[in-house]
Amino acid sequence: MSQPLTTRPTVAGISIFPFRHHQPPPLCAFLFIIVLFVATFYTLHHPNASPPSLFSRNPHNNDLRLRRLFLSSASNATISSYLRELTRHPHLAGTKPSLDTLHYVVNHFQSLGLDTHVADYEALLSYPTHISVTARFSNTTTMEFDLNDVPGDSSSSSSSSPVVRPYHAYSPSGSAQGNVVFVNHGEERDYRALDSIGVSVKGCVVLARKGENLGRGGIVKIAETKGALGVLIYAENDGGGFGGIERGTVMRGIGDPVSPGWPGVVGGEKLSLDDDLVTRRFPKILSLPLSLRNAEIVLASLGGARAPVEWRNSGRVGSGQRGGPGRTVVNMTFQGEMKMKKIHNVVVTIRGSEEADRYVILGNHRDAWTYGAVDPNSGTSALLDISRRFSLLLKSGWRPRRTILLCSWDAEEFGMIGSTEWVEENVLNLGASAVAYLNVDCAVQGSGFFAGATPQLDGLLVEALKLVQDPDAVGLTVEETFKSQNNIIQRLSRVDSDFSGFLHHAGIPSIDMYYGADYPVYHTAFDSYDWMIHNADPLFHRHVAMAGIWGLLGILLADEPLIPFDYTSYAQELQAHRDTLSKLLEGKVSVDPLSMAIQEFSLVAKEVADEAKKLKEKSYSKDDVAAARKRRELNDRLMLVERGFLDAEGIKGKEWFKHLVYGPAAEPESKLGFFPGIADAIAIDAPEGVIEHEIWRVTRAIQRASKALKGGFT
């Protein structure tokens, strides 16, 4: 097993926070500082010359040294200072305070001497102007609910607070009044349960508790089809007991709604708000978030039939819970405004020395619903620290083999808009030259490392985890604790962060990582620096670990002569998916075409693994032109495989999403986390011919991937 490289937060190898176990400062950190001093002194006195390099001509000797230097230059105090600055004020996309955050990030990158530019887009964003929810109970009393969750401020006015009031972006303006029906998580099966006890929601306001399987937009969409007038959604975590209210978007799909399928460049084409392509992105009924405290008041007042038995004693729903509709009536009002706003992505380019036209991309979004200490600026602070450490490596003479991009996205909270517009503008270049996309949204939510990835990156991720010390377990690596907790690398079929455009639309191999399964102040006014230091990461050890893993992955993907992708792992996953699908179909539809395509992919993956092994065994030399040509040709094949899983027609009902293996299903009740087209066809009980066609579409996608991996032509 690889020996872990220290990530204990240090400045020049000296601990700046007290630790439970003292460790001597690593020698390499002192040597690194000395070399940096020499390099800086040399550059000042010889401005036209290159600084002396810390790295030798032997790349094998450089690898371990580079990783040690990167990890030993970590500083939890520095990351803490970044997060404090980023969270001094709320910075909702499109608002003036968001420009302060933009300037802070840009100035940071530029102060390090990094090549930095801002890519601007125009997008339609949604903001609230007036919100109210009033309940009238069976005893004729009324209550106007407090929809403010700003700490220490009970005012119902939003004019005096910099924090936007809780709302659902892109909800239509209007009012809805009706009896209340509790619909559990608002899934189709919940409405079937209501039907079984004779309860209809038509003409009612529904109250839903957010679950794991359906986002707020999906909850509203289903309620709309059932004839509800409005939707109130609450989260059972109650903002960590503070009374927080979860903001969020209810727009369908991702990206700017008035430039669907093309980039929202400044001065470019924008559709009108009444265009069908735009209106289909927005709900027809209004919705609002509610605090747990207020939701429980409504729940306690409901009459009507008892809630279905499967809902009771689940979460905070008691055994005697009534589901309505009783005599409780809710009047809810939302007035909002849609505005065209300029949004700003920041892109840093660290030019590669040998394969400058191949790109490894690290990305995090910058905008937040409120203060954003967890979501997303724990990730932003980690990205800023990676840039600081990369700049130190650059000053010591390092240059990555391939180009590295560090990206700070805007307007993610409204529907991954910043990253989506950038992907749409650069989709051809990404397809031709992007190696991988590494995403970190919420770097630290709590304890425990979690990750999702496309399968060819599994092995690389595990190797990176072996090199980083666990922030919560002395003497163990992150890989050891990850394995001991029986955590597995998830697949990225979900659509909840900026990796979506890269993977689902452009076919770029991707990783998404975070510490902590979830956290109670999600999208509330309590997601602050104060909450972070008292709850999620008081000494910023987890931030340091995440920055270490993230940066190491970037270095490994940018520097390894052969791109470290393992498609035998992908083949194994495809086989497992085929087995699961076969069991679900119970022999009603043949999966033989899929089986044959996966078998072919497995054989090609094994051949390529053997080819890569032989190339790695040869001694590396920049001057060996023949070997360099072979590496380049193999790297191109490794890089292009994921594009093969894309289909031009996309997923039926979600055509922008092109990935037929790991794309988002259009049907909420799809039972697979892969093969979305097949899963949707099964979920709607489509005719066998339709299911067969979807199986053939996936079969052809896998065949395309096999041909890309093998190379050449038929």
XYZ file of C-alpha atoms in Angstrom:
714
model
C 0.000 0.000 0.000
C 1.215 3.511 -0.802
C 2.424 5.519 2.166
C 0.207 8.510 2.965
C 1.648 11.913 2.330
C 1.018 14.389 5.091
C -1.837 16.872 4.744
C -1.694 18.209 8.287
C -2.353 21.949 7.930
C 0.947 23.762 8.068
C 2.734 26.889 7.058
C 6.293 25.973 6.088
C 5.658 22.655 7.773
C 4.875 24.243 11.170
C 1.521 23.494 12.769
C -0.650 26.568 13.166
C -3.483 24.945 15.097
C -2.993 22.576 18.057
C -3.488 18.936 17.099
C -4.464 15.954 19.145
C -1.155 14.278 18.285
C 1.957 16.294 17.625
C 3.839 15.429 14.461
C 7.260 16.751 13.471
C 7.097 19.090 10.480
C 7.945 17.263 7.258
C 11.470 17.878 6.022
C 10.249 18.318 2.438
C 8.205 21.347 3.519
C 11.346 23.122 4.823
C 13.213 22.206 1.664
C 10.314 23.498 -0.414
C 10.351 26.880 1.330
C 14.127 27.152 0.883
C 13.876 26.383 -2.820
C 11.025 28.854 -3.233
C 13.119 31.532 -1.518
C 16.034 30.801 -3.818
C 13.772 30.789 -6.881
C 12.172 34.089 -5.888
C 15.552 35.712 -5.148
C 16.918 34.453 -8.466
C 13.903 35.775 -10.373
C 14.198 39.230 -8.780
C 17.843 39.532 -9.827
C 17.459 37.746 -13.168
C 14.008 38.811 -14.409
C 14.553 37.545 -17.959
C 15.714 34.083 -16.974
C 13.737 31.040 -15.915
C 13.898 30.242 -12.194
C 15.993 27.262 -11.130
C 13.849 24.155 -11.177
C 13.246 21.954 -8.168
C 12.416 19.096 -10.507
C 14.917 16.832 -12.208
C 14.890 15.516 -15.729
C 13.829 12.108 -14.446
C 10.010 12.127 -14.250
C 9.926 9.088 -11.959
C 11.937 10.960 -9.344
C 9.673 13.973 -9.743
C 6.351 12.249 -9.119
C 6.683 11.575 -5.409
C 8.490 14.855 -4.773
C 5.751 16.834 -6.514
C 2.970 15.184 -4.532
C 4.779 15.711 -1.251
C 5.385 19.362 -2.017
C 1.779 19.914 -2.996
C 0.437 18.326 0.176
C 3.005 19.840 2.546
C 2.121 23.371 1.443
C -1.407 23.034 2.859
C -2.634 25.585 5.376
C -5.917 25.341 7.244
C -5.553 28.929 8.457
C -5.346 30.112 4.866
C -8.439 28.158 3.801
C -10.267 29.490 6.845
C -9.387 33.059 5.870
C -10.653 32.471 2.333
C -13.965 31.148 3.615
C -14.380 34.027 6.053
C -13.960 36.552 3.252
C -16.224 34.692 0.857
C -19.055 34.524 3.398
C -19.011 38.062 4.795
C -22.237 38.804 2.948
C -24.852 36.869 0.965
C -24.003 36.649 -2.742
C -26.970 35.481 -4.759
C -26.190 35.391 -8.484
C -27.116 38.549 -10.353
C -27.014 40.791 -7.281
C -24.512 43.535 -6.479
C -22.917 41.638 -3.556
C -22.175 38.753 -5.926
C -19.850 41.100 -7.826
C -17.809 41.622 -4.655
C -17.330 37.851 -4.435
C -16.414 37.744 -8.126
C -13.771 40.433 -7.662
C -12.350 38.672 -4.602
C -11.875 35.434 -6.556
C -10.455 37.170 -9.640
C -8.046 39.268 -7.561
C -6.880 36.173 -5.717
C -6.006 34.318 -8.917
C -4.349 37.367 -10.467
C -2.306 38.051 -7.331
C -0.759 34.609 -7.786
C 0.301 35.505 -11.303
C -2.131 33.029 -12.868
C -3.599 33.537 -16.346
C -7.160 34.573 -15.446
C -10.117 35.630 -17.550
C -13.854 36.134 -17.022
C -16.426 34.632 -19.389
C -19.679 36.603 -19.268
C -23.161 35.377 -20.173
C -26.693 36.717 -19.953
C -29.326 34.592 -18.247
C -32.918 34.882 -17.057
C -32.942 34.768 -13.260
C -35.899 34.851 -10.861
C -36.264 36.921 -7.676
C -39.080 37.427 -5.121
C -40.853 40.742 -4.484
C -43.675 39.631 -2.145
C -44.390 36.396 -0.266
C -47.122 35.456 2.207
C -48.759 32.314 3.581
C -51.831 32.489 5.826
C -53.760 29.592 7.334
C -57.385 29.570 8.536
C -58.150 26.729 10.925
C -61.359 24.880 11.751
C -61.939 27.052 14.834
C -61.966 30.131 12.520
C -58.642 31.441 13.873
C -56.068 32.580 11.361
C -52.283 32.678 11.379
C -49.881 34.433 9.050
C -46.703 32.408 8.952
C -43.314 34.011 9.436
C -41.407 33.284 6.246
C -38.167 34.836 7.421
C -35.247 32.732 8.666
C -32.605 35.428 9.120
C -30.945 34.847 12.512
C -32.042 37.401 15.077
C -34.487 39.139 12.726
C -38.193 38.465 13.115
C -39.177 41.199 10.685
C -41.347 40.110 7.780
C -39.782 42.763 5.607
C -36.975 41.832 3.245
C -35.898 45.412 2.592
C -33.731 45.658 5.717
C -32.026 42.269 5.293
C -29.326 41.394 2.765
C -30.538 37.773 2.770
C -33.134 36.943 0.129
C -36.365 35.671 1.660
C -37.092 31.963 1.244
C -38.697 31.310 -2.160
C -38.705 28.990 -5.144
C -36.984 30.522 -8.147
C -39.089 30.435 -11.348
C -42.345 29.784 -9.490
C -45.139 31.651 -11.282
C -46.546 34.735 -9.583
C -50.062 34.579 -8.217
C -52.194 33.400 -5.314
C -53.684 30.036 -4.430
C -56.279 29.251 -1.786
C -57.562 25.835 -0.873
C -57.933 23.093 1.676
C -54.663 21.420 2.579
C -53.774 17.823 1.724
C -50.578 16.226 3.019
C -48.913 14.266 0.188
C -45.868 12.858 2.015
C -42.891 13.179 -0.402
C -45.095 14.122 -3.335
C -44.111 11.091 -5.416
C -46.464 9.215 -7.738
C -46.695 6.350 -5.268
C -47.832 8.792 -2.584
C -50.716 9.950 -4.766
C -51.624 6.329 -5.439
C -51.735 5.793 -1.673
C -54.082 8.774 -1.348
C -56.273 7.420 -4.139
C -56.548 4.131 -2.251
C -58.195 5.933 0.677
C -60.367 8.137 -1.522
C -58.437 11.415 -1.211
C -58.030 13.764 -4.179
C -55.855 16.863 -4.278
C -57.722 18.539 -7.120
C -58.435 22.149 -6.199
C -56.340 21.871 -3.016
C -53.021 23.172 -1.736
C -50.655 20.259 -1.110
C -48.093 20.070 1.672
C -45.043 17.909 0.927
C -41.964 16.994 2.895
C -38.814 16.862 0.802
C -37.432 13.351 0.380
C -34.417 11.721 -1.228
C -35.937 10.574 -4.512
C -37.603 13.703 -5.863
C -36.399 17.287 -6.043
C -38.617 20.261 -5.397
C -39.191 20.780 -9.124
C -40.374 17.190 -9.483
C -42.700 17.558 -6.493
C -44.328 20.605 -8.077
C -44.570 18.996 -11.521
C -46.435 15.941 -10.200
C -48.744 18.078 -8.029
C -49.561 20.137 -11.120
C -50.604 17.023 -13.053
C -52.887 15.999 -10.158
C -54.842 19.266 -10.259
C -53.369 20.936 -7.156
C -53.534 24.738 -6.961
C -50.286 25.264 -5.088
C -47.491 23.474 -3.244
C -45.835 24.057 0.114
C -42.588 22.131 0.680
C -40.730 21.703 3.952
C -37.555 19.923 5.030
C -37.592 17.832 8.183
C -34.117 18.879 9.299
C -35.521 22.267 10.429
C -32.352 24.134 9.577
C -30.473 22.414 12.376
C -33.112 23.365 14.934
C -32.830 27.062 14.104
C -36.028 27.310 12.067
C -34.256 27.590 8.742
C -36.215 27.532 5.478
C -34.810 25.888 2.374
C -34.623 28.022 -0.756
C -34.207 26.512 -4.203
C -35.196 26.422 -7.846
C -38.182 24.683 -9.429
C -37.101 25.212 -13.041
C -37.127 22.095 -15.200
C -33.844 21.243 -16.870
C -30.608 23.153 -16.473
C -29.057 26.201 -18.080
C -30.478 29.560 -19.123
C -34.173 29.042 -19.975
C -34.227 31.639 -22.773
C -31.247 30.180 -24.649
C -32.075 26.452 -24.491
C -29.413 24.395 -26.217
C -27.122 27.257 -27.150
C -24.878 29.525 -25.069
C -26.402 32.658 -23.573
C -23.571 34.870 -24.787
C -23.911 38.615 -24.349
C -25.861 39.958 -27.314
C -26.846 36.478 -28.512
C -30.274 35.089 -29.368
C -32.808 35.024 -26.528
C -36.295 33.557 -26.803
C -39.324 35.465 -25.549
C -40.929 34.447 -22.259
C -44.046 33.193 -24.043
C -42.104 30.871 -26.354
C -43.114 27.249 -25.826
C -39.483 26.195 -25.335
C -39.320 28.633 -22.422
C -42.730 28.141 -20.801
C -42.283 24.376 -20.639
C -39.316 24.977 -18.315
C -41.495 26.636 -15.648
C -44.261 25.242 -13.399
C -47.856 26.322 -13.978
C -48.756 26.362 -10.279
C -47.014 28.365 -7.586
C -44.943 26.897 -4.796
C -43.186 28.135 -1.668
C -40.893 26.683 0.995
C -42.096 26.414 4.583
C -40.235 25.883 7.849
C -40.692 22.603 9.710
C -42.214 24.538 12.612
C -44.943 26.016 10.420
C -45.471 22.750 8.557
C -46.097 20.965 11.853
C -48.738 23.549 12.773
C -50.568 22.789 9.536
C -50.131 19.028 9.919
C -51.526 19.108 13.446
C -54.642 20.927 12.224
C -55.544 18.555 9.402
C -58.718 16.512 9.502
C -60.012 14.082 6.939
C -58.798 10.525 6.518
C -55.836 9.163 8.412
C -52.631 9.321 6.422
C -51.724 6.080 4.600
C -50.164 3.605 6.986
C -46.810 3.520 5.160
C -46.319 7.243 5.880
C -46.879 7.007 9.610
C -44.029 6.810 12.095
C -41.743 7.990 9.306
C -39.647 11.047 10.033
C -41.857 13.346 12.113
C -45.187 11.997 10.868
C -46.956 10.384 13.818
C -49.126 7.280 13.899
C -52.307 9.344 14.216
C -51.533 11.812 11.443
C -54.476 12.951 9.350
C -53.899 13.673 5.687
C -56.760 16.048 4.895
C -58.530 17.608 3.263
C -60.078 18.892 6.454
C -61.254 22.384 7.216
C -57.796 23.961 7.285
C -57.476 26.436 4.413
C -54.231 28.009 3.258
C -53.886 31.188 1.215
C -50.461 31.511 -0.369
C -49.147 34.379 -2.471
C -45.956 34.783 -4.441
C -45.006 37.779 -6.528
C -41.733 37.474 -8.364
C -39.860 39.075 -11.209
C -37.838 37.574 -14.017
C -34.766 39.605 -14.934
C -32.059 39.238 -17.543
C -28.821 39.346 -15.593
C -25.178 39.164 -16.527
C -23.397 36.240 -14.906
C -19.652 35.676 -14.719
C -17.532 32.527 -14.903
C -13.875 32.813 -13.899
C -11.376 30.569 -15.721
C -7.701 30.153 -14.812
C -5.412 28.532 -17.385
C -2.198 26.761 -16.360
C -0.674 25.951 -19.730
C 0.695 22.450 -20.263
C 4.297 21.919 -21.273
C 3.912 18.970 -23.670
C 0.203 18.443 -24.395
C -1.101 21.977 -24.066
C -4.140 21.090 -26.180
C -5.398 18.560 -23.620
C -7.352 19.891 -20.644
C -7.955 18.762 -17.058
C -10.719 20.888 -15.544
C -11.388 21.570 -11.850
C -14.645 23.391 -11.124
C -16.743 24.790 -8.283
C -19.587 27.285 -8.284
C -19.305 30.572 -6.435
C -22.882 31.862 -6.030
C -25.008 31.068 -2.969
C -28.608 31.455 -1.828
C -27.391 33.092 1.378
C -23.909 33.187 2.948
C -22.874 29.896 1.393
C -20.290 28.672 3.909
C -21.011 25.043 3.022
C -22.781 25.458 -0.304
C -20.647 26.278 -2.213
C -17.845 28.276 -0.646
C -16.290 25.442 1.311
C -15.473 24.222 -2.194
C -14.489 27.699 -3.379
C -12.034 28.128 -0.515
C -10.508 24.738 -1.350
C -10.178 25.775 -5.012
C -8.488 29.029 -4.012
C -6.034 27.088 -1.868
C -5.286 24.662 -4.699
C -4.505 27.643 -6.928
C -2.165 29.014 -4.247
C -0.354 25.689 -4.001
C -0.164 25.298 -7.773
C 1.392 28.750 -7.996
C 4.061 27.660 -5.511
C 4.805 24.606 -7.639
C 4.985 26.771 -10.749
C 7.488 29.075 -9.059
C 9.593 26.058 -8.177
C 9.848 25.057 -11.833
C 6.928 22.630 -12.273
C 4.797 22.715 -15.384
C 1.975 20.251 -15.915
C 2.231 18.065 -18.976
C -1.372 18.912 -19.910
C -3.201 22.184 -19.419
C -5.139 22.633 -16.175
C -8.215 24.868 -15.964
C -9.524 26.132 -12.623
C -13.136 27.282 -13.024
C -15.402 29.306 -10.736
C -18.979 29.046 -12.001
C -21.809 31.522 -11.467
C -25.602 31.024 -11.079
C -25.427 27.313 -10.254
C -28.199 27.630 -7.689
C -30.698 28.694 -10.358
C -30.038 25.520 -12.355
C -26.320 25.030 -13.113
C -26.563 28.018 -15.457
C -22.970 29.303 -15.513
C -21.322 25.956 -16.176
C -24.035 24.897 -18.637
C -23.635 28.024 -20.774
C -19.855 27.537 -20.779
C -20.216 23.887 -21.817
C -22.643 24.826 -24.595
C -20.263 27.477 -25.908
C -17.250 25.157 -25.802
C -18.875 21.787 -26.482
C -16.885 20.979 -29.647
C -13.537 21.882 -28.102
C -14.420 19.935 -24.961
C -15.294 16.892 -27.027
C -11.987 17.097 -28.857
C -9.634 17.904 -25.995
C -11.067 17.586 -22.453
C -9.522 14.760 -20.425
C -11.695 14.966 -17.292
C -13.814 17.265 -15.155
C -13.320 17.259 -11.362
C -16.193 18.866 -9.461
C -16.420 19.931 -5.830
C -19.545 21.805 -4.800
C -19.916 21.525 -1.026
C -16.409 20.470 -0.007
C -17.376 20.022 3.643
C -20.871 19.297 4.975
C -19.808 17.063 7.846
C -17.790 13.896 8.434
C -16.966 11.070 6.054
C -15.705 11.185 2.475
C -18.200 10.629 -0.358
C -17.678 10.553 -4.106
C -19.341 9.822 -7.404
C -17.450 9.129 -10.627
C -17.542 7.585 -14.042
C -16.032 4.104 -13.617
C -12.756 4.583 -15.512
C -11.745 7.030 -12.761
C -12.443 4.706 -9.812
C -8.911 3.367 -9.517
C -7.302 6.784 -9.779
C -9.596 8.174 -7.094
C -8.730 5.323 -4.732
C -5.007 5.856 -5.338
C -5.370 9.562 -4.497
C -7.239 8.696 -1.282
C -4.307 6.443 -0.260
C -1.973 9.442 -0.355
C -3.984 11.717 1.957
C -4.220 11.394 5.718
C -7.724 11.144 7.107
C -8.667 14.394 8.877
C -10.614 12.580 11.614
C -8.614 9.402 12.241
C -4.961 9.719 13.222
C -2.675 7.308 11.415
C -5.189 6.320 8.750
C -5.577 7.420 5.167
C -8.826 8.640 3.671
C -8.920 5.445 1.608
C -8.762 3.294 4.748
C -11.634 5.074 6.475
C -13.635 5.225 3.238
C -13.287 1.453 2.912
C -13.965 0.761 6.596
C -17.242 2.700 6.429
C -18.348 0.504 3.506
C -18.704 3.569 1.332
C -18.762 2.986 -2.402
C -18.103 5.266 -5.329
C -21.513 6.310 -6.608
C -22.451 6.842 -10.256
C -23.333 10.267 -11.595
C -26.828 9.908 -13.013
C -28.148 12.672 -10.765
C -28.437 16.301 -11.846
C -27.512 18.372 -8.830
C -24.209 20.099 -9.551
C -21.961 21.438 -12.283
C -20.631 18.066 -13.470
C -23.961 17.504 -15.250
C -23.242 19.540 -18.371
C -19.784 18.049 -18.724
C -20.845 14.424 -18.369
C -24.477 14.259 -19.496
C -24.179 16.646 -22.461
C -20.524 16.636 -23.508
C -19.438 13.132 -22.428
C -16.462 14.192 -20.286
C -15.310 11.679 -17.614
C -16.178 13.242 -14.261
C -15.775 13.050 -10.502
C -17.865 14.760 -7.806
C -16.645 14.757 -4.169
C -17.693 16.037 -0.754
C -17.257 15.485 2.977
C -20.460 14.685 4.887
C -23.629 13.016 3.587
C -25.779 16.087 4.185
C -26.171 18.996 6.585
C -29.120 20.646 8.357
C -28.704 24.278 7.242
C -28.888 23.537 3.500
C -29.967 26.656 1.534
C -30.966 28.498 4.721
C -29.765 31.757 6.262
C -27.791 29.678 8.784
C -25.293 28.378 6.203
C -22.639 30.705 7.588
C -18.981 30.773 8.566
C -20.092 30.639 12.197
C -22.021 27.403 11.570
C -19.025 25.905 9.791
C -16.548 26.551 12.618
C -18.960 25.336 15.299
C -20.286 22.272 13.501
C -18.852 20.935 10.242
C -15.103 21.651 10.428
C -13.875 23.740 13.368
C -10.157 23.426 12.508
C -10.582 23.085 8.733
C -8.910 19.671 8.674
C -11.558 18.336 6.297
C -11.128 21.309 3.982
C -7.405 20.576 3.830
C -8.040 16.903 3.059
C -10.519 17.729 0.294
C -8.166 20.272 -1.278
C -5.414 17.645 -1.127
C -7.495 14.949 -2.849
C -8.873 17.368 -5.451
C -5.516 18.897 -6.308
C -3.740 15.533 -6.433
C -6.319 14.218 -8.884
C -5.698 17.258 -11.052
C -1.926 16.728 -10.929
C -2.165 13.003 -11.699
C -4.492 13.519 -14.652
C -2.387 16.382 -15.988
C 1.060 14.849 -15.468
C 0.910 11.104 -16.065
C 2.377 10.306 -19.515
C -0.524 7.890 -20.063
C -3.934 9.137 -18.956
C -4.742 6.975 -15.890
C -8.117 5.617 -17.063
C -9.096 1.993 -16.412
C -11.816 0.797 -18.770
C -11.792 -2.732 -17.385
C -13.503 -1.167 -14.363
C -16.062 0.418 -16.684
C -16.664 -2.958 -18.351
C -17.333 -4.571 -14.981
C -19.857 -1.872 -14.124
C -21.635 -2.291 -17.451
C -21.867 -6.028 -16.842
C -23.338 -5.426 -13.376
C -25.873 -3.014 -14.861
C -26.824 -5.590 -17.497
C -27.374 -8.225 -14.789
C -29.614 -5.879 -12.785
C -31.606 -4.984 -15.890
C -32.012 -8.639 -16.836
C -33.461 -9.459 -13.407
C -35.857 -6.513 -13.630
C -37.118 -7.580 -17.065
C -37.572 -11.220 -15.947
C -36.968 -12.516 -19.465
C -39.819 -10.519 -21.028
C -37.395 -8.655 -23.288
C -34.074 -9.973 -24.549
C -30.891 -8.233 -23.421
C -28.682 -10.340 -25.713
C -27.627 -7.407 -27.942
C -26.516 -5.516 -24.833
C -24.635 -8.549 -23.514
C -22.698 -8.950 -26.747
C -21.782 -5.251 -26.871
C -20.536 -5.338 -23.279
C -18.528 -8.490 -23.979
C -16.861 -6.767 -26.910
C -16.163 -3.677 -24.780
C -14.587 -5.903 -22.094
C -12.245 -7.546 -24.581
C -11.125 -4.207 -26.026
C -10.639 -2.775 -22.515
C -8.391 -5.710 -21.616
C -6.356 -5.290 -24.814
C -5.912 -1.586 -24.143
C -4.891 -2.250 -20.525
C -2.183 -4.606 -21.787
C -1.070 -2.041 -24.365
C -0.824 0.639 -21.691
C 1.159 -1.660 -19.404
C 3.761 -2.282 -22.109
C 4.124 1.436 -22.798
C 4.543 2.184 -19.096
C 7.285 -0.426 -18.795
C 9.403 1.393 -21.373
C 11.741 3.999 -19.927
C 10.356 7.462 -20.477
C 12.185 9.972 -22.632
C 10.981 13.207 -24.182
C 13.304 12.537 -27.099
C 11.760 9.163 -27.980
C 9.496 10.382 -30.769
C 8.082 6.959 -31.638
C 7.074 6.244 -28.030
C 5.611 9.735 -27.684
C 3.510 9.173 -30.789
C 2.219 5.858 -29.417
C 1.346 7.467 -26.067
C -0.460 10.311 -27.775
C -2.467 7.960 -29.965
C -3.448 5.796 -26.995
C -4.289 8.843 -24.873
C -6.620 10.111 -27.582
C -8.481 6.814 -27.575
C -8.712 6.765 -23.776
C -10.001 10.321 -23.759
C -12.706 9.841 -26.410
C -14.403 6.697 -25.080
C -16.918 8.493 -22.853
C -18.172 10.485 -25.878
C -19.296 7.182 -27.396
C -22.020 6.841 -24.768
C -23.677 10.023 -26.035
C -26.628 9.838 -28.410
C -27.615 12.744 -30.647
C -31.330 12.261 -29.936
C -30.771 12.339 -26.190
C -33.032 10.894 -23.502
C -36.697 11.003 -24.485
C -38.347 13.812 -22.527
C -34.935 15.230 -21.565
C -33.297 15.525 -24.965
C -30.546 17.929 -23.875
C -29.115 15.089 -21.779
C -27.285 12.797 -24.204
C -25.590 10.155 -22.038
C -27.340 6.783 -22.387
C -25.447 5.018 -19.589
C -25.292 7.643 -16.830
C -27.911 10.227 -17.659
C -30.932 11.402 -15.651
C -34.147 9.469 -16.120
C -37.154 11.510 -17.248
C -39.594 9.428 -15.207
C -39.446 9.940 -11.418
C -40.336 6.292 -10.816
C -37.546 4.844 -12.950
C -36.023 1.975 -10.990
C -32.474 2.073 -12.362
C -29.644 4.489 -11.669
C -28.264 3.850 -15.159
C -29.531 3.249 -18.732
C -32.064 6.100 -18.331
C -33.907 5.494 -21.611
C -34.468 1.834 -20.776
C -35.431 2.699 -17.200
C -38.012 5.248 -18.378
C -39.568 2.817 -20.846
C -39.945 0.213 -18.096
C -41.316 2.783 -15.635
C -44.165 3.822 -17.941
C -44.890 0.171 -18.833
C -44.082 0.848 -22.473
C -44.687 -1.858 -25.114
C -41.920 -4.427 -25.459
C -40.919 -2.962 -28.808
C -40.177 0.397 -27.176
C -38.054 -1.242 -24.476
C -36.216 -3.255 -27.141
C -35.489 -0.070 -29.083
C -34.016 1.580 -25.976
C -31.874 -1.516 -25.360
C -30.596 -1.262 -28.926
C -29.810 2.444 -28.447
C -27.629 1.623 -25.426
C -26.108 -1.295 -27.346
C -25.069 1.026 -30.165
C -23.653 3.518 -27.649
C -21.455 0.835 -26.085
C -20.358 -0.288 -29.554
C -19.357 3.294 -30.377
C -17.350 3.457 -27.152
C -15.623 0.171 -28.029
C -14.650 1.493 -31.457
C -13.286 4.692 -29.919
C -11.205 2.687 -27.449
C -9.911 0.304 -30.108
C -9.177 3.036 -32.629
C -9.080 2.877 -36.402
C -11.998 2.213 -38.738
C -14.135 -0.744 -39.769
